[in-house]
XYZ file of C-alpha atoms in Angstrom:
363
model
C 134.440 123.760 96.329
C 133.631 121.225 99.028
C 132.528 122.597 102.355
C 132.186 120.683 105.570
C 130.135 121.152 108.694
C 131.575 119.156 111.575
C 129.305 118.707 114.558
C 130.330 116.867 117.706
C 127.576 117.883 120.071
C 127.088 116.547 123.571
C 123.446 117.668 123.687
C 122.683 116.648 120.110
C 120.414 119.710 119.613
C 122.371 120.820 116.580
C 120.432 123.959 115.670
C 123.474 125.842 114.400
C 125.026 122.905 112.576
C 121.860 121.827 110.777
C 120.981 125.428 109.896
C 124.397 125.846 108.320
C 124.118 122.543 106.483
C 120.767 123.574 105.003
C 122.170 126.875 103.777
C 125.345 125.354 102.350
C 123.363 122.728 100.480
C 121.201 125.440 98.916
C 124.377 127.217 97.845
C 125.621 124.094 96.094
C 128.245 122.910 98.567
C 129.063 119.325 99.492
C 128.260 118.949 103.179
C 129.349 116.350 105.742
C 128.005 116.343 109.286
C 129.834 114.505 112.062
C 127.606 113.943 115.073
C 128.615 112.383 118.355
C 125.132 111.037 119.078
C 124.218 107.759 117.331
C 121.090 109.414 115.933
C 119.885 112.843 114.935
C 117.761 113.940 117.840
C 116.684 117.081 119.629
C 117.688 118.136 123.101
C 115.674 120.268 125.491
C 111.981 121.047 125.639
C 110.805 124.184 123.848
C 112.212 127.329 122.304
C 111.127 130.821 121.308
C 112.342 131.936 117.890
C 112.107 135.685 117.443
C 111.637 137.262 114.011
C 115.371 137.538 113.379
C 115.697 133.759 113.783
C 112.614 132.720 111.803
C 113.510 135.003 108.896
C 117.050 133.594 108.756
C 115.694 130.039 108.845
C 113.494 130.822 105.850
C 116.500 132.265 103.977
C 118.489 129.112 104.772
C 115.797 126.943 103.198
C 114.058 125.651 106.323
C 110.285 125.205 106.126
C 109.038 127.877 108.536
C 105.355 128.097 107.642
C 103.361 125.947 110.031
C 106.297 125.599 112.429
C 105.254 125.828 116.074
C 102.831 128.503 117.200
C 102.961 132.126 116.076
C 103.764 134.299 119.076
C 101.400 137.128 119.930
C 104.011 138.769 122.176
C 105.476 138.233 125.610
C 105.210 139.825 129.015
C 107.193 140.041 132.240
C 105.126 139.862 135.417
C 105.567 139.605 139.168
C 105.147 136.260 140.884
C 101.571 137.337 141.632
C 100.856 138.057 137.960
C 101.064 141.870 137.816
C 102.427 142.755 134.371
C 105.629 144.820 134.562
C 106.370 145.112 130.862
C 105.402 143.659 127.520
C 106.355 143.600 123.860
C 103.982 142.501 121.174
C 104.104 144.815 118.190
C 105.416 142.960 115.116
C 108.889 144.129 114.092
C 108.734 142.483 110.664
C 106.478 140.538 108.320
C 108.075 137.347 109.652
C 106.409 136.544 112.989
C 108.108 135.113 116.029
C 107.289 131.479 116.718
C 107.291 129.281 119.808
C 108.063 125.682 118.984
C 109.019 122.405 120.597
C 112.660 121.474 120.150
C 111.586 118.240 118.513
C 109.511 119.994 115.840
C 112.295 122.484 115.126
C 114.859 119.718 114.893
C 112.669 117.769 112.470
C 112.346 120.841 110.219
C 116.107 121.424 110.309
C 116.909 117.780 109.601
C 114.542 117.836 106.605
C 116.252 120.924 105.190
C 119.679 119.331 105.699
C 118.808 115.872 104.379
C 121.196 116.211 101.436
C 124.196 116.158 103.772
C 126.313 113.078 104.350
C 125.945 111.996 107.980
C 128.543 110.379 110.213
C 126.544 109.481 113.310
C 127.976 108.168 116.559
C 131.372 109.603 115.704
C 133.600 112.531 116.567
C 136.701 114.169 115.180
C 139.833 112.898 116.920
C 142.449 114.544 114.696
C 142.509 117.431 112.249
C 145.368 118.454 109.984
C 145.225 120.594 106.843
C 141.506 120.007 106.460
C 141.842 116.228 106.844
C 139.569 115.132 109.671
C 140.104 111.734 111.241
C 137.006 110.333 112.918
C 136.768 108.038 115.923
C 135.841 105.202 113.536
C 139.092 105.683 111.623
C 137.321 107.196 108.618
C 138.837 110.321 107.110
C 137.201 113.298 105.443
C 139.038 115.909 103.430
C 137.453 119.352 103.544
C 138.140 122.867 102.393
C 136.435 124.281 105.482
C 135.827 122.756 108.893
C 133.128 124.332 111.069
C 132.696 123.662 114.768
C 129.025 123.811 115.697
C 129.209 121.415 118.615
C 128.057 123.464 121.558
C 129.422 125.052 124.691
C 131.516 121.947 125.488
C 132.890 121.867 121.940
C 135.059 118.823 121.376
C 136.545 120.353 118.235
C 137.507 123.515 120.101
C 139.260 121.428 122.767
C 140.953 119.264 120.140
C 142.449 122.398 118.613
C 143.823 123.531 121.964
C 141.345 126.176 123.106
C 140.381 125.379 126.700
C 137.920 128.199 127.361
C 136.854 128.661 131.011
C 133.119 128.569 131.619
C 131.547 131.234 133.829
C 128.759 130.118 136.140
C 125.809 132.517 136.175
C 124.945 131.816 139.802
C 121.618 130.199 138.969
C 120.355 126.955 137.481
C 117.469 126.037 135.211
C 114.794 123.369 134.784
C 112.989 122.915 131.445
C 109.968 120.772 130.647
C 106.962 120.298 128.385
C 103.570 120.132 130.105
C 100.010 119.768 128.825
C 98.412 123.094 127.931
C 95.392 122.400 130.130
C 97.625 122.595 133.174
C 98.307 126.326 132.932
C 96.865 127.662 129.703
C 97.437 131.294 128.804
C 97.289 133.040 125.418
C 100.800 134.502 125.325
C 104.256 133.878 126.736
C 104.766 135.221 130.252
C 107.849 135.243 132.457
C 107.169 135.623 136.171
C 109.883 137.171 138.352
C 110.143 136.296 142.032
C 112.963 136.564 144.567
C 115.889 134.627 143.158
C 113.496 132.488 141.142
C 111.747 132.888 137.798
C 109.166 130.914 135.859
C 108.330 131.152 132.173
C 105.302 129.631 130.455
C 105.360 129.550 126.650
C 102.452 128.131 124.584
C 103.671 125.817 121.813
C 102.061 123.922 118.962
C 99.419 121.319 119.720
C 98.489 120.947 123.358
C 101.877 121.766 124.845
C 103.355 124.426 127.068
C 107.077 125.003 127.455
C 107.980 125.638 131.087
C 111.313 126.974 132.285
C 112.264 127.636 135.892
C 115.365 129.309 137.328
C 116.662 129.377 140.880
C 119.727 131.005 142.432
C 122.352 128.480 143.488
C 122.207 129.747 147.064
C 118.558 128.750 147.385
C 118.334 125.126 148.473
C 114.592 124.718 147.993
C 112.440 122.100 146.372
C 110.634 123.296 143.266
C 107.157 123.276 144.806
C 108.365 125.245 147.817
C 110.315 127.737 145.671
C 107.247 128.559 143.563
C 104.551 128.123 146.202
C 103.658 131.848 146.203
C 103.424 132.189 142.426
C 100.133 132.456 140.519
C 98.079 129.341 139.793
C 99.352 128.619 136.245
C 102.947 128.506 137.507
C 102.191 126.297 140.491
C 100.198 123.887 138.325
C 102.969 123.656 135.731
C 105.641 123.143 138.396
C 103.631 120.330 139.950
C 103.481 118.646 136.532
C 107.229 118.983 135.931
C 108.888 117.883 139.170
C 111.013 115.293 137.359
C 112.528 117.862 134.970
C 116.299 117.777 134.620
C 118.220 120.658 136.170
C 121.237 122.223 134.487
C 123.622 125.021 135.445
C 123.474 128.208 133.362
C 126.974 128.898 132.073
C 128.644 131.105 129.503
C 132.042 131.199 127.839
C 134.614 133.518 129.416
C 135.664 134.625 125.938
C 134.332 134.086 122.434
C 136.269 131.876 120.034
C 135.422 132.425 116.379
C 138.407 130.791 114.732
C 141.294 128.472 115.514
C 143.949 127.143 113.127
C 142.032 124.679 110.970
C 138.460 125.569 111.880
C 135.856 128.303 112.280
C 133.105 128.204 114.916
C 129.480 129.223 115.252
C 126.704 129.136 117.828
C 127.455 128.007 121.366
C 130.799 126.569 120.261
C 131.879 130.132 119.473
C 130.000 132.275 121.978
C 127.799 130.478 124.515
C 125.969 132.998 126.710
C 123.032 133.048 129.119
C 119.513 132.480 127.711
C 117.834 135.577 129.141
C 117.363 137.315 125.768
C 116.008 134.161 124.144
C 118.729 134.462 121.510
C 121.045 131.474 121.916
C 119.516 129.665 118.950
C 118.840 132.965 117.197
C 122.504 133.929 117.135
C 123.526 130.432 115.961
C 121.012 130.645 113.091
C 122.222 134.142 112.199
C 125.830 132.864 112.280
C 124.863 130.155 109.805
C 123.248 132.592 107.388
C 126.161 135.035 107.477
C 128.728 132.265 107.008
C 126.854 130.971 103.964
C 126.729 134.504 102.547
C 130.423 135.103 103.166
C 131.412 131.810 101.539
C 130.484 133.283 98.187
C 133.992 134.797 98.472
C 137.331 132.947 98.534
C 138.003 131.340 101.911
C 140.819 133.702 102.851
C 138.352 136.576 102.571
C 135.210 134.754 103.703
C 136.247 133.871 107.241
C 137.502 137.364 108.255
C 134.324 138.830 106.740
C 132.170 136.390 108.744
C 133.883 137.239 112.018
C 133.752 140.984 111.332
C 130.007 140.839 110.726
C 129.189 138.665 113.721
C 131.508 139.499 116.624
C 130.077 142.897 117.624
C 126.423 141.899 117.347
C 126.872 138.710 119.330
C 128.855 140.578 121.995
C 125.958 143.043 122.422
C 123.415 140.233 122.772
C 125.626 138.304 125.208
C 126.241 141.339 127.438
C 122.579 142.380 127.341
C 121.511 138.865 128.233
C 123.897 138.690 131.173
C 122.725 142.049 132.552
C 119.074 141.090 132.228
C 119.667 137.799 134.005
C 121.386 139.448 136.955
C 118.495 141.857 137.492
C 115.861 139.190 136.980
C 117.521 136.947 139.575
C 117.731 139.574 142.334
C 116.866 137.891 145.601
C 116.670 140.500 148.351
C 113.263 141.845 149.301
C 114.302 145.477 148.855
C 116.045 144.748 145.570
C 113.055 142.968 144.043
C 110.661 145.738 145.126
C 112.983 148.312 143.527
C 113.358 146.208 140.373
C 109.626 145.697 139.975
C 108.912 149.390 140.572
C 111.466 150.434 137.961
C 110.061 147.963 135.455
C 106.501 149.103 136.070
C 107.256 152.786 135.398
C 109.613 152.263 132.447
C 108.160 153.232 129.057
C 106.237 150.435 127.398
C 108.366 151.076 124.331
C 111.571 149.977 126.108
C 111.087 146.260 125.471
C 109.814 146.986 121.981
C 112.993 148.930 121.181
C 115.093 145.917 122.129
C 113.009 143.734 119.819
C 113.407 146.271 117.023
C 117.182 146.373 117.486
C 117.313 142.583 117.358
C 115.459 142.681 114.062
C 117.249 145.623 112.453
C 120.667 144.140 113.192
C 119.794 140.730 111.735
C 121.386 139.588 108.475
C 117.961 139.329 106.816
C 117.187 142.967 107.589
C 120.524 143.918 106.008
C 119.600 142.474 102.612
């Protein structure tokens, strides 16, 4: 049975599509990847992969050992560095890892190297599994999978114009030298309508992400001028970082006539739980598992296993982002006080639920 992974990604990150390709190849399928970019390349700066994601990657055949930097935990702190909450206890034998997007993409591309690539192309027509590409080439497939991101071209081609919901804040991401703001673990600093995260990666790199409410019309240095030294130093080193809006899909789209979807193409949500890539990787593993059945049973089984879990993560992520982006003085004092007195186990329980609900933990 030939299977097909179609990817038409604007960003070219391709975490979900390449993860699926790796797993399908291991299962003996014939895999074709259609990619809009003229080359396989990563997008973005860095990424945190929690245990649910790293364990699924290993199951899919991706080389995980040596990937990135093993995470020793993460903390949430005030802008002045007072820790409000932390999670660090391992939830499984598979550790979380913090890795540059480039290194992750290289590992995924290596695992998917048996696939047939159609680079610099996109699907312009699809009928009964026959995909016509922009070059005029045609590919016949038993299964077409859309893994092409929040602005999915395949989803639009099949008539699903899904409204995007703006979160009310925007984000900058960059890689900076570790000497600029070195710290042993990942820390996210919460201010008033602004946040900064510093994540140590492999080598001599730090992944920096910054958020700012849309109503704040401040320069980056001004917005983070009252934050602790590591944040200010990292911001100063990343003033040319690209800014992007944080958006999510108004509704999730798992299947359309002719195709099934995974990752951001199916369920793009805000990044506050650090699970955008994690859910795409989990989608890939579950779809590979389900495809051991006939297609008419496999796709309903895939959707049934994924829809509820992804909905929980998406809603949790949205709620967390709203609280973290509070801007009023009174609101931020209240938020920080509540965080400081909440049981230390609260964050750990979330991490445990993420692990226990993963497809690897179900085996």
